[in-house]
Short mmCIF file of C-alpha atoms (C1' of nucleotides) in Angstrom, two decimals:
data_model
loop_
_atom_site.label_atom_id
_atom_site.label_comp_id
_atom_site.label_asym_id
_atom_site.label_seq_id
_atom_site.Cartn_x
_atom_site.Cartn_y
_atom_site.Cartn_z
CA UNK A 20 -50.45 -41.98 -128.65
CA UNK A 21 -49.96 -38.45 -127.43
CA UNK A 22 -47.35 -35.87 -128.33
CA UNK A 23 -45.47 -33.20 -126.48
CA UNK A 24 -48.11 -30.51 -127.07
CA UNK A 25 -50.73 -32.69 -125.45
CA UNK A 26 -48.45 -33.22 -122.48
CA UNK A 27 -47.88 -29.48 -122.12
CA UNK A 28 -51.63 -28.92 -122.14
CA UNK A 29 -52.19 -31.68 -119.61
CA UNK A 30 -49.60 -30.15 -117.32
CA UNK A 31 -50.79 -26.56 -117.65
CA UNK A 32 -54.39 -27.52 -117.10
CA UNK A 33 -53.25 -29.31 -113.94
CA UNK A 34 -51.65 -26.11 -112.72
CA UNK A 35 -48.12 -27.33 -113.40
CA UNK A 36 -45.40 -25.78 -115.54
CA UNK A 37 -44.12 -28.09 -118.25
CA UNK A 38 -40.63 -28.93 -117.06
CA UNK A 39 -38.24 -31.51 -118.51
CA UNK A 40 -38.97 -33.88 -115.68
CA UNK A 41 -42.73 -33.61 -115.96
CA UNK A 42 -42.65 -34.16 -119.72
CA UNK A 43 -40.69 -37.35 -119.11
CA UNK A 44 -43.31 -38.45 -116.60
CA UNK A 45 -46.06 -37.76 -119.15
CA UNK A 46 -44.26 -39.86 -121.73
CA UNK A 47 -43.92 -42.74 -119.33
CA UNK A 48 -47.59 -42.53 -118.41
CA UNK A 49 -49.41 -41.66 -121.61
CA UNK A 50 -47.20 -42.55 -124.54
CA UNK A 51 -48.59 -46.08 -124.61
CA UNK A 52 -50.98 -48.18 -126.61
CA UNK A 53 -52.69 -49.80 -123.63
CA UNK A 54 -53.82 -48.27 -120.39
CA UNK A 55 -51.24 -48.44 -117.65
CA UNK A 56 -51.60 -49.56 -114.04
CA UNK A 57 -48.80 -48.59 -111.70
CA UNK A 58 -47.50 -47.78 -108.27
CA UNK A 59 -45.12 -44.90 -107.64
CA UNK A 60 -42.19 -47.30 -107.38
CA UNK A 61 -43.14 -48.94 -110.69
CA UNK A 62 -43.14 -45.53 -112.33
CA UNK A 63 -39.86 -44.52 -110.71
CA UNK A 64 -38.23 -47.71 -111.99
CA UNK A 65 -39.47 -47.09 -115.53
CA UNK A 66 -38.30 -43.49 -115.49
CA UNK A 67 -34.90 -44.53 -114.26
CA UNK A 68 -34.42 -47.01 -117.08
CA UNK A 69 -36.15 -45.24 -120.00
CA UNK A 70 -35.14 -41.68 -119.38
CA UNK A 71 -31.71 -40.09 -119.12
CA UNK A 72 -32.96 -37.60 -116.57
CA UNK A 73 -32.67 -38.36 -112.90
CA UNK A 74 -36.12 -37.60 -111.57
CA UNK A 75 -36.54 -37.46 -107.83
CA UNK A 76 -39.29 -39.34 -106.02
CA UNK A 77 -40.66 -36.04 -104.72
CA UNK A 78 -41.28 -34.82 -108.27
CA UNK A 79 -42.97 -38.06 -109.23
CA UNK A 80 -45.28 -37.92 -106.23
CA UNK A 81 -46.02 -34.28 -106.87
CA UNK A 82 -46.90 -34.79 -110.54
CA UNK A 83 -48.94 -37.94 -110.06
CA UNK A 84 -50.88 -36.24 -107.31
CA UNK A 85 -51.67 -33.22 -109.51
CA UNK A 86 -52.83 -35.51 -112.34
CA UNK A 87 -55.00 -37.44 -109.95
CA UNK A 88 -56.64 -34.25 -108.70
CA UNK A 89 -57.19 -33.09 -112.28
CA UNK A 90 -58.68 -36.49 -113.12
CA UNK A 91 -55.93 -37.43 -115.58
CA UNK A 92 -55.18 -40.42 -113.37
CA UNK A 93 -57.45 -42.58 -111.27
CA UNK A 94 -56.49 -44.08 -107.94
CA UNK A 95 -57.79 -47.60 -107.42
CA UNK A 96 -59.15 -48.76 -104.05
CA UNK A 97 -57.11 -51.70 -102.85
CA UNK A 98 -56.05 -52.53 -99.33
CA UNK A 99 -52.36 -52.52 -100.12
CA UNK A 100 -49.52 -50.70 -98.47
CA UNK A 101 -48.99 -48.86 -101.76
CA UNK A 102 -51.26 -46.70 -103.90
CA UNK A 103 -52.23 -47.99 -107.34
CA UNK A 104 -53.03 -45.68 -110.24
CA UNK A 105 -54.64 -46.20 -113.64
CA UNK A 106 -54.25 -44.09 -116.77
CA UNK A 107 -57.74 -45.20 -117.79
CA UNK A 108 -59.93 -42.63 -116.05
CA UNK A 109 -63.25 -43.77 -117.49
CA UNK A 110 -65.71 -45.54 -115.22
CA UNK A 111 -64.65 -49.14 -115.09
CA UNK A 112 -63.80 -51.90 -112.67
CA UNK A 113 -60.86 -54.18 -111.92
CA UNK A 114 -59.53 -57.59 -111.24
CA UNK A 115 -56.67 -57.58 -108.77
CA UNK A 116 -54.41 -60.62 -108.98
CA UNK A 117 -53.21 -61.20 -105.43
CA UNK A 118 -50.60 -63.66 -106.64
CA UNK A 119 -48.81 -61.04 -108.72
CA UNK A 120 -50.16 -57.72 -107.38
CA UNK A 121 -51.39 -56.87 -110.87
CA UNK A 122 -54.50 -54.95 -111.86
CA UNK A 123 -56.57 -55.90 -114.91
CA UNK A 124 -59.26 -53.68 -116.39
CA UNK A 125 -62.78 -55.00 -116.70
CA UNK A 126 -65.14 -53.64 -119.28
CA UNK A 127 -68.35 -52.32 -117.85
CA UNK A 128 -70.37 -54.85 -119.79
CA UNK A 129 -68.37 -57.61 -118.06
CA UNK A 130 -69.72 -56.56 -114.68
CA UNK A 131 -73.24 -55.52 -115.54
CA UNK A 132 -74.84 -52.39 -114.24
CA UNK A 133 -74.64 -51.71 -110.52
CA UNK A 134 -78.14 -50.74 -109.39
CA UNK A 135 -77.83 -48.96 -106.12
CA UNK A 136 -81.15 -49.07 -104.27
CA UNK A 137 -80.09 -47.15 -101.21
CA UNK A 138 -79.35 -43.47 -100.86
CA UNK A 139 -77.95 -41.67 -97.88
CA UNK A 140 -79.54 -38.32 -97.16
CA UNK A 141 -77.10 -35.42 -97.18
CA UNK A 142 -74.38 -37.36 -99.02
CA UNK A 143 -73.40 -37.34 -102.65
CA UNK A 144 -71.92 -40.33 -104.47
CA UNK A 145 -68.39 -39.75 -105.69
CA UNK A 146 -67.61 -43.15 -107.20
CA UNK A 147 -68.70 -46.76 -107.45
CA UNK A 148 -65.84 -49.23 -107.66
CA UNK A 149 -65.96 -52.99 -108.03
CA UNK A 150 -62.81 -54.92 -107.18
CA UNK A 151 -62.61 -58.62 -107.90
CA UNK A 152 -59.69 -60.31 -106.20
CA UNK A 153 -58.30 -63.35 -107.93
CA UNK A 154 -55.44 -65.76 -107.32
CA UNK A 155 -53.51 -68.10 -109.53
CA UNK A 156 -54.63 -71.72 -109.49
CA UNK A 157 -51.80 -73.92 -108.41
CA UNK B 2 -73.63 -60.74 -77.72
CA UNK B 3 -70.90 -63.23 -77.15
CA UNK B 4 -69.44 -64.53 -73.94
CA UNK B 5 -66.00 -65.52 -72.74
CA UNK B 6 -66.35 -69.15 -73.84
CA UNK B 7 -67.05 -68.05 -77.39
CA UNK B 8 -63.99 -65.83 -77.31
CA UNK B 9 -61.82 -68.69 -76.09
CA UNK B 10 -63.10 -70.84 -78.94
CA UNK B 11 -62.49 -68.09 -81.46
CA UNK B 12 -58.95 -67.67 -80.23
CA UNK B 13 -58.12 -71.37 -80.09
CA UNK B 14 -59.52 -72.01 -83.52
CA UNK B 15 -57.33 -69.16 -84.77
CA UNK B 16 -54.30 -70.90 -83.33
CA UNK B 17 -53.98 -68.47 -80.44
CA UNK B 18 -53.90 -69.12 -76.72
CA UNK B 19 -56.59 -67.27 -74.82
CA UNK B 20 -54.66 -64.68 -72.85
CA UNK B 21 -55.97 -61.77 -70.81
CA UNK B 22 -55.05 -59.34 -73.56
CA UNK B 23 -56.68 -61.32 -76.33
CA UNK B 24 -59.89 -61.74 -74.38
CA UNK B 25 -60.00 -57.97 -73.95
CA UNK B 26 -59.53 -57.56 -77.69
CA UNK B 27 -62.38 -60.01 -78.34
CA UNK B 28 -64.66 -58.06 -76.03
CA UNK B 29 -63.87 -54.83 -77.81
CA UNK B 30 -64.50 -56.41 -81.20
CA UNK B 31 -67.42 -58.77 -80.70
CA UNK B 32 -69.29 -57.76 -77.56
CA UNK B 33 -71.45 -55.35 -79.55
CA UNK B 34 -74.93 -55.11 -80.92
CA UNK B 35 -73.95 -53.74 -84.30
CA UNK B 36 -71.11 -54.75 -86.58
CA UNK B 37 -67.97 -52.78 -86.03
CA UNK B 38 -65.71 -51.07 -88.56
CA UNK B 39 -62.30 -50.06 -87.31
CA UNK B 40 -58.66 -49.32 -87.92
CA UNK B 41 -55.91 -50.57 -85.62
CA UNK B 42 -55.60 -47.15 -84.03
CA UNK B 43 -59.36 -47.00 -83.42
CA UNK B 44 -59.17 -50.33 -81.66
CA UNK B 45 -56.10 -49.33 -79.65
CA UNK B 46 -57.89 -46.20 -78.47
CA UNK B 47 -60.97 -48.17 -77.40
CA UNK B 48 -58.87 -50.73 -75.55
CA UNK B 49 -56.99 -48.01 -73.76
CA UNK B 50 -60.15 -46.36 -72.50
CA UNK B 51 -62.39 -49.37 -71.84
CA UNK B 52 -59.93 -51.83 -70.46
CA UNK B 53 -57.65 -51.64 -67.45
CA UNK B 54 -55.00 -53.70 -69.20
CA UNK B 55 -52.27 -52.02 -71.12
CA UNK B 56 -52.27 -53.86 -74.42
CA UNK B 57 -49.36 -53.21 -76.74
CA UNK B 58 -49.83 -52.35 -80.38
CA UNK B 59 -47.87 -55.46 -81.36
CA UNK B 60 -50.42 -57.68 -79.62
CA UNK B 61 -53.31 -55.90 -81.28
CA UNK B 62 -51.76 -56.28 -84.73
CA UNK B 63 -50.97 -59.92 -84.05
CA UNK B 64 -54.48 -60.79 -82.89
CA UNK B 65 -56.32 -58.86 -85.59
CA UNK B 66 -54.13 -60.48 -88.21
CA UNK B 67 -54.87 -63.99 -86.91
CA UNK B 68 -58.61 -63.24 -86.88
CA UNK B 69 -58.42 -61.95 -90.40
CA UNK B 70 -56.66 -65.10 -91.60
CA UNK B 71 -59.22 -67.26 -89.80
CA UNK B 72 -62.02 -65.20 -91.39
CA UNK B 73 -63.29 -63.80 -88.10
CA UNK B 74 -62.55 -60.34 -89.46
CA UNK B 75 -62.74 -58.95 -92.95
CA UNK B 76 -60.36 -56.39 -94.35
CA UNK B 77 -62.02 -53.80 -96.58
CA UNK B 78 -60.38 -52.56 -99.77
CA UNK B 79 -59.90 -48.82 -99.53
CA UNK B 80 -57.05 -46.75 -100.81
CA UNK B 81 -56.16 -45.34 -97.45
CA UNK B 82 -52.87 -45.27 -95.59
CA UNK B 83 -54.52 -47.39 -92.88
CA UNK B 84 -56.19 -50.80 -93.01
CA UNK B 85 -59.89 -50.99 -92.27
CA UNK B 86 -61.53 -54.07 -90.76
CA UNK B 87 -65.11 -55.20 -90.34
CA UNK B 88 -66.53 -57.64 -87.80
CA UNK B 89 -69.24 -58.49 -90.32
CA UNK B 90 -67.56 -61.22 -92.38
CA UNK B 91 -70.56 -62.09 -94.54
CA UNK B 92 -70.52 -61.08 -98.19
CA UNK B 93 -71.61 -57.48 -98.32
CA UNK B 94 -70.54 -54.13 -99.67
CA UNK B 95 -69.78 -50.68 -98.29
CA UNK B 96 -70.20 -46.98 -98.48
CA UNK B 97 -67.08 -45.09 -97.51
CA UNK B 98 -67.69 -41.53 -96.36
CA UNK B 99 -64.63 -39.61 -97.45
CA UNK B 100 -65.65 -36.63 -95.34
CA UNK B 101 -65.42 -38.62 -92.12
CA UNK B 102 -63.43 -41.72 -93.08
CA UNK B 103 -66.34 -43.90 -91.97
CA UNK B 104 -67.52 -47.18 -93.43
CA UNK B 105 -71.21 -48.05 -93.67
CA UNK B 106 -72.49 -51.54 -94.46
CA UNK B 107 -74.72 -52.03 -97.46
CA UNK B 108 -77.14 -54.90 -97.62
CA UNK B 109 -76.67 -57.12 -100.64
CA UNK B 110 -80.16 -56.31 -101.85
CA UNK B 111 -79.20 -52.63 -101.88
CA UNK B 112 -76.59 -53.28 -104.53
CA UNK B 113 -78.21 -55.97 -106.62
CA UNK B 114 -76.41 -59.01 -107.81
CA UNK B 115 -73.05 -58.57 -109.49
CA UNK B 116 -73.14 -60.66 -112.64
CA UNK B 117 -69.59 -61.21 -113.74
CA UNK B 118 -69.49 -62.12 -117.43
CA UNK B 119 -65.76 -62.53 -117.74
CA UNK B 120 -63.54 -65.24 -116.39
CA UNK B 121 -59.80 -65.42 -116.41
CA UNK B 122 -58.37 -68.83 -117.21
CA UNK B 123 -56.13 -70.23 -114.54
CA UNK B 124 -57.37 -67.85 -111.85
CA UNK B 125 -59.87 -68.35 -109.09
CA UNK B 126 -62.08 -65.61 -107.69
CA UNK B 127 -61.41 -64.85 -104.03
CA UNK B 128 -63.78 -61.96 -103.47
CA UNK B 129 -66.03 -59.40 -105.12
CA UNK B 130 -66.15 -56.06 -103.34
CA UNK B 131 -68.17 -52.97 -104.18
CA UNK B 132 -67.08 -49.71 -102.61
CA UNK B 133 -69.21 -46.62 -103.00
CA UNK B 134 -67.45 -43.44 -102.02
CA UNK B 135 -69.62 -40.66 -100.72
CA UNK B 136 -69.06 -37.18 -99.39
CA UNK B 137 -71.10 -34.86 -97.23
CA UNK B 138 -73.12 -32.24 -99.06
CA UNK B 139 -72.18 -28.80 -97.89
"C1'" DA C 1 -29.98 -11.05 -123.72
"C1'" DA C 2 -30.04 -9.92 -118.86
"C1'" DC C 3 -33.37 -9.73 -114.95
"C1'" DC C 4 -36.78 -11.02 -111.67
"C1'" DT C 5 -39.90 -13.61 -109.28
"C1'" DA C 6 -42.66 -17.38 -108.55
"C1'" DC C 7 -42.67 -22.04 -109.28
"C1'" DT C 8 -39.63 -26.47 -109.31
"C1'" DT C 9 -36.46 -29.92 -108.25
"C1'" DT C 10 -33.89 -32.31 -105.20
"C1'" DA C 11 -31.73 -34.57 -101.26
"C1'" DT C 12 -32.82 -35.26 -96.95
"C1'" DA C 13 -35.56 -35.34 -92.87
"C1'" DA C 14 -40.00 -36.25 -90.82
"C1'" DT C 15 -44.13 -38.87 -90.30
"C1'" DG C 16 -47.12 -42.71 -89.69
"C1'" DA C 17 -48.57 -47.45 -90.30
"C1'" DT C 18 -46.94 -51.85 -89.91
"C1'" DT C 19 -43.53 -55.50 -88.94
"C1'" DC C 20 -39.55 -57.28 -86.53
"C1'" DT C 21 -36.69 -58.44 -82.47
"C1'" DA C 22 -35.22 -60.22 -78.40
"C1'" DA C 23 -35.83 -60.23 -73.53
"C1'" DA C 24 -39.09 -61.02 -69.79
"C1'" DG C 25 -43.64 -63.17 -68.74
"C1'" DT C 26 -47.33 -66.84 -68.92
"C1'" DA C 27 -50.30 -70.89 -70.38
"C1'" DG C 28 -50.84 -75.50 -70.31
"C1'" DT C 29 -49.05 -80.09 -69.89
"C1'" DG C 30 -46.94 -83.62 -67.17
"C1'" DC D 19 -44.04 -77.56 -59.14
"C1'" DA D 20 -41.32 -77.64 -63.45
"C1'" DC D 21 -40.71 -77.16 -68.15
"C1'" DT D 22 -41.32 -75.66 -72.71
"C1'" DA D 23 -43.47 -73.37 -76.19
"C1'" DC D 24 -46.16 -69.57 -76.95
"C1'" DT D 25 -46.92 -64.40 -75.64
"C1'" DT D 26 -46.31 -59.79 -74.51
"C1'" DT D 27 -43.87 -55.80 -74.75
"C1'" DA D 28 -40.92 -51.74 -75.70
"C1'" DG D 29 -38.32 -50.28 -78.90
"C1'" DA D 30 -36.01 -50.63 -83.33
"C1'" DA D 31 -36.54 -51.35 -88.30
"C1'" DT D 32 -38.95 -50.83 -92.57
"C1'" DC D 33 -41.53 -48.79 -96.17
"C1'" DA D 34 -44.59 -45.54 -98.43
"C1'" DT D 35 -45.62 -40.96 -98.40
"C1'" DT D 36 -45.20 -35.98 -97.15
"C1'" DA D 37 -42.64 -31.93 -95.66
"C1'" DT D 38 -38.55 -28.83 -95.80
"C1'" DA D 39 -35.47 -25.62 -97.44
"C1'" DA D 40 -31.70 -24.62 -100.48
"C1'" DA D 41 -30.32 -24.45 -105.28
"C1'" DG D 42 -32.24 -24.35 -110.06
"C1'" DT D 43 -35.46 -22.91 -113.86
"C1'" DA D 44 -39.58 -21.11 -116.53
"C1'" DG D 45 -41.58 -17.39 -118.43
"C1'" DG D 46 -42.71 -12.77 -118.51
"C1'" DT D 47 -40.52 -8.01 -118.58
"C1'" DT D 48 -37.05 -4.82 -119.86
#
DNA sequence: AACCTACTTTATAATGATTCTAAAGTAGTG
DNA sequence: CACTACTTTAGAATCATTATAAAGTAGGTT
């Protein structure tokens, strides 16, 4: 549960002015009880229905991208034609249901610690992601 | 090191007739000492330079897709605008160098076993992929 | 409150990967 | 050799994402 002040801070610290449109985007993303997994078109659909503003795709892309760079959103690695984002930016892993294209958070204790025994000289590790693809039984 | 007979078998078992173009694609993919990571445009470039045939993009997409479905190629989960494939179809994980867009195979013993402690009722697990993103130090 | 300037929004165009289409070509069987 | 189903191909279509440039707005300054 976040309020408008928090959104303004999030935006300013991402180098963005708090505009009407961006505040609406913040509400859609962060004014939630659970973490939120989405694609840009999911978010656009939600904004269209929940908000009175018309917010252009360009603005949505622009804002999501700034939040991702500022680490207020996490992009999940999936070989999909679309990008998936997660409002939960802590280190954690995912199920991806290929039958429904839905992401599900895993708790770290559900995966166990990843013990990487190999290093590559001259490279630094940016992230470690585990993706478990599942399908509906049928 | 595989020969033409093997390629013909691969193609037939994928439901594809062995044509000149598809044999050329097989050579580019499997006539190698090391496993090969590629995007469609990588493969198209290689075919253009190594082979005398002109092979259309549509044929390359078609063949790669059939091999993927038949499990002769593995698609790697990366949030990129392009699809990445791997001729190594065994269970294994990857580094992805974000500075160069290159994939590097990890041996399973380099990652340790992934012990999944959570199941989802009514779903079956199709794959478990670990992706470690790295960047060049500079 | 009016003013100014840099940042924003927006519709639209551009790009790039992938898929589709339909006409011309080829493999494989009889 | 003939026939049919499968292929190849160039080009069009699609879809997500990025770029463009004109009109709008935030926020500081008078």
